[in-house]
Amino acid sequence: VKARGAVRQADYFKPNWMMVRGSVVIGGPNALEGRIVDVILVAPAVAPLAPASVNASRPPFPAGTRFLRIIATNDFHGALEPRPDANGVRRGGAAYVAAAIDRARAECAPRCETLLLDAGDMFQGTPASNLAYGRPVVEYYNRMGYAAAALGNHEFDWGTDSLRARMRQAKYGIFGANVRYTDGRDVKWIRNDTIVKRGATRIGIIGVSTVSTPTSTRAGDVVGLRFDDPAPIVDSIGTALRKRGANFVVVIAHAGASCGRDGATDCGGEIIDFARKLTTKVDAIVSGHTHTLVNTEVKGIPVVQARSSGRAIDVLDLPIGRSTGLPVRHQVRELAADTIQPVPAIDSIVRRAVARVSSLVDRHVATIPATLPRQGPQYPLGNLIADAQRWAGKGDVAIMNNGGIRTELRAGDATYGSLFEIQPFGNTLYALTMTGSQLRGLLEAMLARNSVDDHVSGLTIKYDPTRPKGARIVSVTMVDNSPLSDTKTYDVIVNDFLATGGEGYNAGGRATVSKPLNIVDLDALIDYLKTLPQPITAPAEVRIAPILP
């Protein structure tokens, strides 16, 4: 106050609401939550799903063996309703995941004790969840009896006030043992671990977050926080949990891996490196973040991940007591549409959440003649989104990170809701004024990765991936067929995630001027699609093309 002479609202308050077109009013996470008007109640059309097992890695236990059954999910991303996969098979949906969980609980009784866990990124991704700041997901998790969840990078997407509101609502702990303030102090409101009892068995649970959170989340959402190497932290906490009487120590980690098609071989990534570095005994690791099938072992520790969005669940069986000499059984069960029936209590939660936003999400935007998948590094949907951002920002070039394209665009009626699920983060656009030389440096930073992970508009790039990093560009051709000029000035449109350091490109830091446009990426896409001839044909050309010598 002494420095400014006045207090500005922006100094102490981060808005936790958003403006949308239409008559739906969406509340924030605190005292003003929940008033929604002009809503049409529509029950979602859903198909029954049932689980199928994948990668069961051990034979059944001998008769009479007592064991702890861990059932786990990860990266639910607000997927309250089922969604069709590339083959048209419905996957996910809270009421159906709940049925699979209940089945896994019931099938081993009375020989087992069960524990339900989640590896993070619970809320972010669909209108029914996002427009209520994750409240329906926590209601669902509470009803199912989750014991603990890891703190995912996208848990920070609505700011720490919203996150702390969800933590207060949750009847389960949300853990991030490796999250610290940048000065090294412990973050008191983020818990590290817990011990829960199942029967006579005590299970220590440690939650950790990916160290990439600062570059996989908007910088402003995690300002003041750091995400340390979790291995030495887990070593220390795991030892302490054993001394406190834990019979098992389980890590729930929002950090992932990529494996071969079977999920068991050729595995690599953050969670694999983490497991290799551990020196204390850990009985199981439930992972997330990479949305992949993981069902492997590292140094004798089972490591699992059940894809994302409720498409599968993990089931791990750990022998108890005198049976501890037996190997752990672990599997990932895919959920596919057949005979399983939804859990009515969870279906009721879903129906209410969907009804609250239906008058907004059902609005027609465009017509799509064929499904636009999100496959590989370059695809027409990504080109379409990049074009929309260049158009909305009136720029010469646009760059869109693939991580911000969350799902495919299905054929038929493209609604506000289906487009929201593609771009759910509410990113806003920036105009970066850059010289051609600065732009070239940004493009080289993009190409320094092992694979291309962006789409562009307004130019095409040819590059040689065998060249040293920083010197891979062969040519850059602008939309008017002129070459990129190092001395000219260009307006480059990016989202705020990239503008503030996301992906490690330092896009905003390279620019002469970085200007916020106050245009939401979703609005840019919707408005652009409305200008195009219907049905829409997405541009299919490869704009970032490798040239091998």
GROMACS .gro file of N, CA and C in nm, residues 113 196-203:
model
   27
  113GLU      N    1  -0.861  -5.736   0.139
  113GLU     CA    2  -0.894  -5.601   0.181
  113GLU      C    3  -0.869  -5.512   0.059
  196VAL      N    4  -0.333  -4.561   0.614
  196VAL     CA    5  -0.472  -4.604   0.627
  196VAL      C    6  -0.475  -4.750   0.669
  197LYS      N    7  -0.582  -4.789   0.734
  197LYS     CA    8  -0.597  -4.928   0.779
  197LYS      C    9  -0.705  -4.997   0.698
  198ARG      N   10  -0.674  -5.118   0.657
  198ARG     CA   11  -0.772  -5.206   0.596
  198ARG      C   12  -0.765  -5.337   0.673
  199GLY      N   13  -0.868  -5.361   0.754
  199GLY     CA   14  -0.861  -5.474   0.845
  199GLY      C   15  -0.748  -5.450   0.943
  200ALA      N   16  -0.661  -5.549   0.956
  200ALA     CA   17  -0.545  -5.536   1.045
  200ALA      C   18  -0.422  -5.485   0.971
  201THR      N   19  -0.436  -5.453   0.843
  201THR     CA   20  -0.323  -5.414   0.760
  201THR      C   21  -0.313  -5.262   0.753
  202ARG      N   22  -0.192  -5.211   0.771
  202ARG     CA   23  -0.165  -5.068   0.766
  202ARG      C   24  -0.088  -5.037   0.637
  203ILE      N   25  -0.141  -4.945   0.558
  203ILE     CA   26  -0.082  -4.911   0.429
  203ILE      C   27  -0.037  -4.766   0.431
   0.00000   0.00000   0.00000
